[in-house]
Short mmCIF file of C-alpha atoms and ligand atoms in Angstrom, two decimals:
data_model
loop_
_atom_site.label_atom_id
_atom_site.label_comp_id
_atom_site.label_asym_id
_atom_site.label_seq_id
_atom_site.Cartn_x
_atom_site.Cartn_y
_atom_site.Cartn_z
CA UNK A 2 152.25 13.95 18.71
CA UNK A 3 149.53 12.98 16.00
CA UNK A 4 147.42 15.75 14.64
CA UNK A 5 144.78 14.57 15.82
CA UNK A 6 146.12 14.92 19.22
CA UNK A 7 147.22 18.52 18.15
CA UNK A 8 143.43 19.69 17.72
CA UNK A 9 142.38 18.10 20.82
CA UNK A 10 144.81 20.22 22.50
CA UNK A 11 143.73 23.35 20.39
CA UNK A 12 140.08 22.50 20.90
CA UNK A 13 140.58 22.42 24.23
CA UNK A 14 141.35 26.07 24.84
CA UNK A 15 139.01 27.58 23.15
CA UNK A 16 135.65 25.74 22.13
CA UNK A 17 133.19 25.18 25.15
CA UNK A 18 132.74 21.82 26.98
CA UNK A 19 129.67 21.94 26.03
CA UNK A 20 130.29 18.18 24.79
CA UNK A 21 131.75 14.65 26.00
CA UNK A 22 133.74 14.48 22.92
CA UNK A 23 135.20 11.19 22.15
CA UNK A 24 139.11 11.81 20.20
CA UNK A 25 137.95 11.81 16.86
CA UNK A 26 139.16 14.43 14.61
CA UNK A 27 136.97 14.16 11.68
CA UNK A 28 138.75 15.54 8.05
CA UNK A 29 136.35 13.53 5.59
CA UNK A 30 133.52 11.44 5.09
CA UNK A 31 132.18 8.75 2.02
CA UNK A 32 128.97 7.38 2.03
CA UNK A 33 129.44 5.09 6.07
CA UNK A 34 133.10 5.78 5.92
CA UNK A 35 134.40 8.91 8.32
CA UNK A 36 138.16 9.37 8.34
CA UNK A 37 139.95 11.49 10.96
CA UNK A 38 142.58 13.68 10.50
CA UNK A 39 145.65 11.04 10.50
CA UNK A 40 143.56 8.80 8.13
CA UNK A 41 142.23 6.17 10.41
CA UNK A 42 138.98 5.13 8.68
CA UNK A 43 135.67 4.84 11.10
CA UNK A 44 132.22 2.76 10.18
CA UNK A 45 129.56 5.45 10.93
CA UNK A 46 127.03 3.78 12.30
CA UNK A 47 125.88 7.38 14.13
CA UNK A 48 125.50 9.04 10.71
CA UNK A 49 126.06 12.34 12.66
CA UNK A 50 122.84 11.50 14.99
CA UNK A 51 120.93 10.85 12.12
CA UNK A 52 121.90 13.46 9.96
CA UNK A 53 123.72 11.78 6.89
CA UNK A 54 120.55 9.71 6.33
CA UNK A 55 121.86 9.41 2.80
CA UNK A 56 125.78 8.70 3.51
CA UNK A 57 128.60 11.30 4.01
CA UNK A 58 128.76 13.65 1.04
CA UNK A 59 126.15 12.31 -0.81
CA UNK A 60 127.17 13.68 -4.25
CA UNK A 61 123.63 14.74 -5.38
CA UNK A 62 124.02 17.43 -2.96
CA UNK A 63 127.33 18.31 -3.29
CA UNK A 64 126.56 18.98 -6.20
CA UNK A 65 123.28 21.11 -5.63
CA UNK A 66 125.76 22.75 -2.86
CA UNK A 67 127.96 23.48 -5.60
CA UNK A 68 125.98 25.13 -8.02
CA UNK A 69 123.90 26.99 -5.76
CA UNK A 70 127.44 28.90 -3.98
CA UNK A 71 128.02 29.88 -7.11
CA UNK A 72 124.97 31.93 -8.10
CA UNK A 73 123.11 32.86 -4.55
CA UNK A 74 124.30 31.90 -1.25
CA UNK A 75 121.92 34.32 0.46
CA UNK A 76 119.15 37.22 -0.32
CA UNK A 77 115.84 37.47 2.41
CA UNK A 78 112.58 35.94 3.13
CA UNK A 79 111.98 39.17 2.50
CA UNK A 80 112.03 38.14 -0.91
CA UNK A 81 110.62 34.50 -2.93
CA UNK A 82 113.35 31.81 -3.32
CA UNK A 83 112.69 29.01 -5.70
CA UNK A 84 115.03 26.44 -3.89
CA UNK A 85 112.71 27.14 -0.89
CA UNK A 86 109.97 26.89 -2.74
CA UNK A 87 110.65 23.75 -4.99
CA UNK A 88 111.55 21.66 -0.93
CA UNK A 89 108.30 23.00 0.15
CA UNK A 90 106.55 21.72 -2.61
CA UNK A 91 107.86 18.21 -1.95
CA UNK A 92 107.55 18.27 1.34
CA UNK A 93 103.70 19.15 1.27
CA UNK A 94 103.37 16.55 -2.11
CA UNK A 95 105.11 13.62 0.14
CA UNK A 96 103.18 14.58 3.61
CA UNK A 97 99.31 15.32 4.90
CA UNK A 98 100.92 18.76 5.02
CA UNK A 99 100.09 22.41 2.94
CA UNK A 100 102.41 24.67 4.03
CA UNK A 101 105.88 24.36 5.07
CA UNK A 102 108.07 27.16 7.86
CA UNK A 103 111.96 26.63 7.41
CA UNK A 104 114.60 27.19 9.90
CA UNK A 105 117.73 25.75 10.71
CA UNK A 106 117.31 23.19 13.74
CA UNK A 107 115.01 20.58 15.48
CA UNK A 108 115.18 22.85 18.06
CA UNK A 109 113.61 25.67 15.68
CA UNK A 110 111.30 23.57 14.19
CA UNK A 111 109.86 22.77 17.64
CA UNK A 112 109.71 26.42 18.72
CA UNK A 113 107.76 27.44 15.38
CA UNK A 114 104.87 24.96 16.25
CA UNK A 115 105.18 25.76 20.35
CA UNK A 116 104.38 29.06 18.84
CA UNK A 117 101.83 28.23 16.10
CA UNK A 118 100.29 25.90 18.61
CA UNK A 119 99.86 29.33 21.25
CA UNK A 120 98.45 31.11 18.03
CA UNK A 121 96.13 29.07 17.10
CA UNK A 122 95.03 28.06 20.57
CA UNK A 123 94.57 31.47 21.57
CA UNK A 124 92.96 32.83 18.37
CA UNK A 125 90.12 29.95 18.65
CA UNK A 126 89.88 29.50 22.30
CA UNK A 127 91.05 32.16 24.01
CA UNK A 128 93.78 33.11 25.93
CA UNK A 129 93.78 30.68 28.52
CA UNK A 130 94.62 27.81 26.86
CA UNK A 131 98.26 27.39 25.83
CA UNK A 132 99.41 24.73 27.86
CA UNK A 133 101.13 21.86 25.48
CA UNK A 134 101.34 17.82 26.89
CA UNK A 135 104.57 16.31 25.99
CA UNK A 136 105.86 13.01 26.67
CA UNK A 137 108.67 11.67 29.69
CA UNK A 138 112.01 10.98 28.15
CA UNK A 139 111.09 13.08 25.08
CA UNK A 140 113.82 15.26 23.53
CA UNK A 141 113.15 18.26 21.57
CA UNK A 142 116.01 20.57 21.32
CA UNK A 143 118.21 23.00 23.74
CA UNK A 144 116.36 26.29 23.56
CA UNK A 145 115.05 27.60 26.49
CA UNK A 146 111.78 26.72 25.08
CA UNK A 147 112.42 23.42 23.89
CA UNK A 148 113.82 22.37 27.05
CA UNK A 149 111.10 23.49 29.10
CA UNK A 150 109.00 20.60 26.23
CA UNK A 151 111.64 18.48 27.00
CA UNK A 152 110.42 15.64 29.54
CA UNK A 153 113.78 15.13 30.87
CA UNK A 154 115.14 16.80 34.48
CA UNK A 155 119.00 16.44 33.42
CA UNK A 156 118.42 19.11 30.09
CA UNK A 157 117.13 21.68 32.51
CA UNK A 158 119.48 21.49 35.81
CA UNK A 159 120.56 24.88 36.83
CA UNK A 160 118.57 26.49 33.82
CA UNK A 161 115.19 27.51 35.76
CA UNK A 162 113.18 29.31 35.17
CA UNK A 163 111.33 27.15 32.68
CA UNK A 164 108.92 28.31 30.34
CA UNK A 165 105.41 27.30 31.70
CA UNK A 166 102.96 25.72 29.99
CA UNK A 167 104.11 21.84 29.95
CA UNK A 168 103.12 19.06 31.54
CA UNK A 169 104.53 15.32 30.53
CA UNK A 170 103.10 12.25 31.06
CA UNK A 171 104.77 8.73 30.17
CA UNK A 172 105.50 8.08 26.60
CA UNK A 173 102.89 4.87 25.34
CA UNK A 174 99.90 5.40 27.88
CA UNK A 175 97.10 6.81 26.66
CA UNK A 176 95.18 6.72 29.99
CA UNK A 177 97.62 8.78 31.60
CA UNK A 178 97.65 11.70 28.52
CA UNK A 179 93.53 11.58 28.68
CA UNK A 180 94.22 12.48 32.62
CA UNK A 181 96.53 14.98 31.55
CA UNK A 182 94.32 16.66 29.21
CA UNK A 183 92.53 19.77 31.02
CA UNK A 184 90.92 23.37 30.08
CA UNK A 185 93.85 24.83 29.51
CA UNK A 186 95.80 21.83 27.11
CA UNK A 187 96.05 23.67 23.48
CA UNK A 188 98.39 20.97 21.99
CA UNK A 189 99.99 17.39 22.61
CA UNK A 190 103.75 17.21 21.05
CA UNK A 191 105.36 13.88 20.97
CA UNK A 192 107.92 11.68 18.93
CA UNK A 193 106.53 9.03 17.04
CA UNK A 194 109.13 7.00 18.30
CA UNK A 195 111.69 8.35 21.12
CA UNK A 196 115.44 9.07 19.55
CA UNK A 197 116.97 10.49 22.47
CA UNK A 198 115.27 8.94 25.32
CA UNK A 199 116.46 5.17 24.01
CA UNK A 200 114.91 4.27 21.02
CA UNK A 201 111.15 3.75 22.50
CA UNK A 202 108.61 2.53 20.19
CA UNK A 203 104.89 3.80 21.30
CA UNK A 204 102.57 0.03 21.59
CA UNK A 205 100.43 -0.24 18.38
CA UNK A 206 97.72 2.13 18.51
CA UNK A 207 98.61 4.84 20.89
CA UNK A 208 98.99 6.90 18.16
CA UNK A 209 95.94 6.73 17.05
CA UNK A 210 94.63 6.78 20.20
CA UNK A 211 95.97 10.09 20.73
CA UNK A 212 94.57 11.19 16.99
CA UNK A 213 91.40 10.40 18.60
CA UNK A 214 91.78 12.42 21.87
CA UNK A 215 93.33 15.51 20.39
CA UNK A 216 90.00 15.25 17.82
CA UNK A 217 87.62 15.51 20.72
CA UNK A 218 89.32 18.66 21.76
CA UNK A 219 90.37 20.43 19.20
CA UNK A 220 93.99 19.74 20.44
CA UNK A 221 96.44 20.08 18.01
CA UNK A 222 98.83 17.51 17.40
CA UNK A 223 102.35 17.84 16.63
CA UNK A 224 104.69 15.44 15.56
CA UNK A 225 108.65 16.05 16.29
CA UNK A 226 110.38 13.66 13.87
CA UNK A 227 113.48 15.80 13.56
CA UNK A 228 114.94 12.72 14.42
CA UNK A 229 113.00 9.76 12.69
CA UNK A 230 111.54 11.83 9.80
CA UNK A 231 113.39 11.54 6.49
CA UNK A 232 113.21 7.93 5.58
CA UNK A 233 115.24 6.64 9.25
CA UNK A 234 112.59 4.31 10.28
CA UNK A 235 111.71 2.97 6.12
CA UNK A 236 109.18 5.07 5.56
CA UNK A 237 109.74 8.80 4.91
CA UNK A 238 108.06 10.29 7.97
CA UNK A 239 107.23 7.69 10.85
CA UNK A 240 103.82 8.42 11.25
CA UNK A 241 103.00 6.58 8.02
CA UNK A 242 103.31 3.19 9.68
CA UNK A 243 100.38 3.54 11.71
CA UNK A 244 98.91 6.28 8.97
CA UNK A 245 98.20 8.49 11.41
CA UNK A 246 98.59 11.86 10.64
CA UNK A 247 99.91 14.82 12.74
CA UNK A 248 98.56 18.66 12.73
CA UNK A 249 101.60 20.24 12.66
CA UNK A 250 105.04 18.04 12.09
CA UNK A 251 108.97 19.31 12.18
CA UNK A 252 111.91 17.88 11.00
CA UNK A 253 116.03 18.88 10.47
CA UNK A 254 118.49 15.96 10.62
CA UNK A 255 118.73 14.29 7.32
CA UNK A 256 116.47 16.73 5.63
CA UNK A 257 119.09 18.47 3.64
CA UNK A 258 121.68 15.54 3.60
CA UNK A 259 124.45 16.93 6.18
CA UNK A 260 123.91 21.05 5.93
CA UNK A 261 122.05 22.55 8.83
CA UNK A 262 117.83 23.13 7.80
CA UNK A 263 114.79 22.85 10.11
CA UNK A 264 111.38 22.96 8.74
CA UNK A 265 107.57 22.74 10.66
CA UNK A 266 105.05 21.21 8.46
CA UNK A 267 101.49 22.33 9.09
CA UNK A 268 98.14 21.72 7.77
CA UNK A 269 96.89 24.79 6.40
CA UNK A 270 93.81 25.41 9.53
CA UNK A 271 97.05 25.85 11.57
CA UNK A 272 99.28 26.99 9.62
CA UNK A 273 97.44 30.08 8.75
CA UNK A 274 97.45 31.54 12.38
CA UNK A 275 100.67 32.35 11.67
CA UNK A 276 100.76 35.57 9.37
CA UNK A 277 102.68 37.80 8.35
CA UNK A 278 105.58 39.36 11.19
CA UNK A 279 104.04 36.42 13.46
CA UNK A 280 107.21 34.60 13.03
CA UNK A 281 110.66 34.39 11.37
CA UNK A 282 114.52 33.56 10.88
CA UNK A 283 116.92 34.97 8.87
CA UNK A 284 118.50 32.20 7.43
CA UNK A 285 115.64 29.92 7.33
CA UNK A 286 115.42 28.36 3.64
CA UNK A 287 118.47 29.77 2.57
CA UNK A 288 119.18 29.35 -1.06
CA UNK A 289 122.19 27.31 -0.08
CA UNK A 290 120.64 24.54 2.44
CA UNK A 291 117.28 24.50 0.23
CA UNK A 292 119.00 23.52 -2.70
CA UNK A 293 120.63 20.86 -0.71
CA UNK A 294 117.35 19.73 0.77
CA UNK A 295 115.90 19.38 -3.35
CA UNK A 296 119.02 17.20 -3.99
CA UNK A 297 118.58 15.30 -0.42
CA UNK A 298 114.99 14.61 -0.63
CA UNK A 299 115.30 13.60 -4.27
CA UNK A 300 117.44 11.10 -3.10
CA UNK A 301 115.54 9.65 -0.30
CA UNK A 302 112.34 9.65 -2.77
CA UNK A 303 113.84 8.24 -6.01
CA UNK A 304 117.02 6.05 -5.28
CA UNK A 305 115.88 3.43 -3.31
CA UNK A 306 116.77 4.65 0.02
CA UNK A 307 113.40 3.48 1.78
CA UNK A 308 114.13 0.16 0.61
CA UNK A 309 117.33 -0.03 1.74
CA UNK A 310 116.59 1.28 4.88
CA UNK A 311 113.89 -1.31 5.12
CA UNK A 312 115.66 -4.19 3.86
CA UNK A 313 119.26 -3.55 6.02
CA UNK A 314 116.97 -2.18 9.34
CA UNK A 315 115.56 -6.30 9.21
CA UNK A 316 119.04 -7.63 8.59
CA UNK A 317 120.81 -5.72 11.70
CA UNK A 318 117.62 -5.88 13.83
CA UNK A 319 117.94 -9.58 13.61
CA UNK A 320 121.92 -9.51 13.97
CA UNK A 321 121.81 -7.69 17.34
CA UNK A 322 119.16 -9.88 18.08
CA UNK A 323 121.32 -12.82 17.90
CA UNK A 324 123.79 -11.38 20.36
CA UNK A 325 121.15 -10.70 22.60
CA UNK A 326 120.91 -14.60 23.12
CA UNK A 327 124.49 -14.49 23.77
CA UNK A 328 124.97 -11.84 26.43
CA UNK A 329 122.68 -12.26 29.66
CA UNK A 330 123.51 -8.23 29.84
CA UNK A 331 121.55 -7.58 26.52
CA UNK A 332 118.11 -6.93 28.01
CA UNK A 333 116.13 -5.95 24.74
CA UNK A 334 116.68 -5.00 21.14
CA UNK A 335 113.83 -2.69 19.36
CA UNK A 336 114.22 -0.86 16.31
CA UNK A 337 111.92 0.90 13.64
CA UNK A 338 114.25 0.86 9.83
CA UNK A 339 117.19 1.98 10.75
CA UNK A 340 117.03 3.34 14.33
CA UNK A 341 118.30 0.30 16.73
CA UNK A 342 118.76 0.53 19.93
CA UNK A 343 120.32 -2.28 22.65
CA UNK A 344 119.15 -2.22 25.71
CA UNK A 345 121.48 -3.26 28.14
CA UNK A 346 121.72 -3.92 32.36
CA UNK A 347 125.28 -1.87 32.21
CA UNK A 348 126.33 0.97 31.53
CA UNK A 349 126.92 1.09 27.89
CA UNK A 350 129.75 3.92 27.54
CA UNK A 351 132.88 1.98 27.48
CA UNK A 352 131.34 -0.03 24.72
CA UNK A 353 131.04 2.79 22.54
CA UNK A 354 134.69 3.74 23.42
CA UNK A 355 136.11 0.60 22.70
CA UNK A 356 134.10 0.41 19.68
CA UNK A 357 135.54 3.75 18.30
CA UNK A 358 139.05 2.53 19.21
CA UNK A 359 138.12 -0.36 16.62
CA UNK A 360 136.71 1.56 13.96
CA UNK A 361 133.50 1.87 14.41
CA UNK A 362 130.82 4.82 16.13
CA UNK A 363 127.62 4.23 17.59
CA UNK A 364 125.93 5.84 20.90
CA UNK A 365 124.69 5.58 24.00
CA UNK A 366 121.54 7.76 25.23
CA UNK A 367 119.80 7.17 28.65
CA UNK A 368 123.36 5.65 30.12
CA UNK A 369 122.67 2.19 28.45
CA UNK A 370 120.82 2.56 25.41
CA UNK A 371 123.17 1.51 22.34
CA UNK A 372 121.87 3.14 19.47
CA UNK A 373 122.60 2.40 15.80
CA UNK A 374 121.88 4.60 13.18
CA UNK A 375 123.92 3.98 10.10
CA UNK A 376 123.21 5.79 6.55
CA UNK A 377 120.12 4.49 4.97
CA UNK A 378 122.05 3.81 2.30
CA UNK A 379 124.45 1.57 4.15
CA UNK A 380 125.39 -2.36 2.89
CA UNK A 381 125.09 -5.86 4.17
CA UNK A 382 128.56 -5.96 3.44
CA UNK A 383 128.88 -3.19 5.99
CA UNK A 384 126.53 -4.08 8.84
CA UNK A 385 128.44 -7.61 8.35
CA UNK A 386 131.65 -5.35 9.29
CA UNK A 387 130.37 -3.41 12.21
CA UNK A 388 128.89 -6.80 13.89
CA UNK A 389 132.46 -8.44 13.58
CA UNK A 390 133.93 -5.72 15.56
CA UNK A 391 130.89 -5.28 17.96
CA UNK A 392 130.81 -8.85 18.58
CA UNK A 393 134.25 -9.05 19.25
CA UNK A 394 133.85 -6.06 22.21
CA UNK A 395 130.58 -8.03 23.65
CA UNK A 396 132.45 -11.17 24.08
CA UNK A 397 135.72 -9.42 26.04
CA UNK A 398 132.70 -8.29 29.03
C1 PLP B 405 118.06 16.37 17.57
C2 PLP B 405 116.65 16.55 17.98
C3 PLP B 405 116.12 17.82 18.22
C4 PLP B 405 116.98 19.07 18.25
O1 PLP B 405 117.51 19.35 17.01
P1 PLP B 405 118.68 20.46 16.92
O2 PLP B 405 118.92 20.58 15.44
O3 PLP B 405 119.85 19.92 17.66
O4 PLP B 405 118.16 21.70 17.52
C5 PLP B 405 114.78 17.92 18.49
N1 PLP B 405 113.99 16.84 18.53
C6 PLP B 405 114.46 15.60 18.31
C7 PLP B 405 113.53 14.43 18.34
C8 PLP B 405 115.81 15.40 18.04
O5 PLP B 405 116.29 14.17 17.87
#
């Protein structure tokens, strides 16, 4: 029996099913390289779901990881921690934002503004209005909270009650969110562009189209980029390509290269309804992830990442487009950087088996949504690589 087979077995008994996993049984990773435990080599083209924006074990932040174990893993928020401090500073230097919250999820992040959104809201307006508009096939995390944002039934089957105070309309259609919008709306929370719900790019404009509407009201808007934040669409938060800003923005993924870190990014009007004992987390900005965040965002900022990502996001957009004239079953390709995703007329989860039996990971979200998110930092050489073998499992349908 391999070892990986072993685990499996292990795994089995005692970790919850929580997951589809595929048999992978990961022991290492090098910048789009993952190697399982009996040394079969894998293209990551999932980068952990966005996560290792910057490659596996990126060794800027090894390093940081490194010399930060070895003087403070952990103290308090009780107390001031430079690491924290220093990410904050770059976050709020490289964003329309003033003052940073850290956690250690998306799903955090989103709960921090769902609750600085209710602050706010109720400090300036009263107590009736708290209810927040979020978008249909949005994804925002797994929290009881976060699933009640989430505009998607099959997150919150057999989970009722839901939190109240959502309402979704469809993701793009800004006729449908002015409907929405009633005494009681406090907030509108959306992805700039949908991860989860199959790589959906808003038409040009919405955006600020929304800007506009939340204006009017005194709505606040907040951006969840957990997933496209961090340089995954070419720029280093997605709102910059139609330059419109957010209120209130979170992020997680890639923000501290591979360790676990959530963070909400607020202008200061908002952020300040949140004072002190409003809000919290214990391991929030710990020493340990913040000094991996420094090392990750330096990174992203300074060694050419954004290019890269722009640069490599044209080359595979066009290579998948090419197969799309191939295969009557591709429907559409759309893609923002790095985040790609195939639309196809079949179900698209034997494809991504196949493809891991051949070396190579990708996804599948809404049942037939391929998604491709390699590193950032990821080569021609590479994507040249992954289209050999993905070609060569298009052709055998
Ligand atoms: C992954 C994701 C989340 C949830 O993040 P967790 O760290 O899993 O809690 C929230 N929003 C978006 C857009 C995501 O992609």
């Amino acid at each position: 029996m391999t070892e990986s087979q072993q685990w499996i077995d292990r795994g089995e008994n005692v970790i919850t099913k929580t997951y589809g996993r595929y048999p992978l049984v990961a022991a290492r990773g090098e910048g789009s390289r993952l190697w399982d435990v009996d040394g079969k080599c894998y293209l990551d083209f999932l980068a952990g779901v966005a996560v290792n924006n910057i490659g596996h074990c990126h060794p800027k932040v090894v390093t940081a990881l490194q010399q930060q174990a070895a003087e403070l893993l952990h103290c308090s928020n009780y107390f001031h921690i430079p690491k924290q401090i220093e990410l904050a500073e770059i976050l709020c230097q490289n964003s329309f934002g003033d003052k940073v919250f850290f956690c250690n999820s998306g799903a955090e992040a989103n709960e921090a503004a769902m609750k600085l959104v209710r602050k706010y809201s109720s400090e300036q307006h009263g107590p009736n209005r708290f209810e927040v508009i979020t978008a249909l096939a949005s994804f925002h995390g797994r929290t009881i909270g976060t699933i009640s944002a989430t505009g998607q039934e099959k997150v919150k089957a057999g989970f009722s009650p839901m939190v109240p105070g959502f309402k979704y309309v469809p993701f793009g259609d800004i006729t449908a969110l002015k409907t929405a919008i009633n005494p009681n709306t406090c907030a509108v929370m959306l992805e700039p562009v949908q991860g989860e719900g199959g790589v959906n790019i808003p038409p040009a404009g919405y955006l600020k189209a929304v800007r506009e509407v939340c204006d009017q009201s005194d709505l606040v808007l907040v951006y969840d980029e957990v997933q496209v934040g961090c340089g995954r669409t070419g720029k280093l938060f997605a709102y910059e390509h139609e330059g419109v800003e957010p209120d209130v923005m979170t992020l997680a993924k890639a923000l501290a290269g591979g360790p676990p870190i959530g963070a909400m990014v607020a202008k200061e009007k908002f952020a300040a309804a949140l004072g002190p004992g409003t809000h919290g987390s214990t391991f929030g900005g710990n020493p340990l992830m913040a000094s991996a965040g420094v090392a990750a965002m330096d990174v992203i900022l300074n060694d050419g990442i954004l290019e890269n990502c722009r640069a490599m996001g044209d080359y595979l957009l066009q290579q998948l487009q090419q197969l799309r004239e191939h295969y009557p079953f591709v429907k559409q390709v759309r893609g923002l950087g790095l985040i790609i995703g195939m639309e196809l007329d079949i179900e698209g989860g034997d494809i991504v088996k196949t493809a891991l039996d051949r070396g190579l990971l990708i996804n599948c979200t809404v049942g037939k949504v391929l998604r491709f998110l390699p590193p950032l930092t990821v080569s021609k050489e590479e994507i040249d690589e992954a289209m050999d073998i993905f070609d060569g499992i298009l052709k055998e349908i």
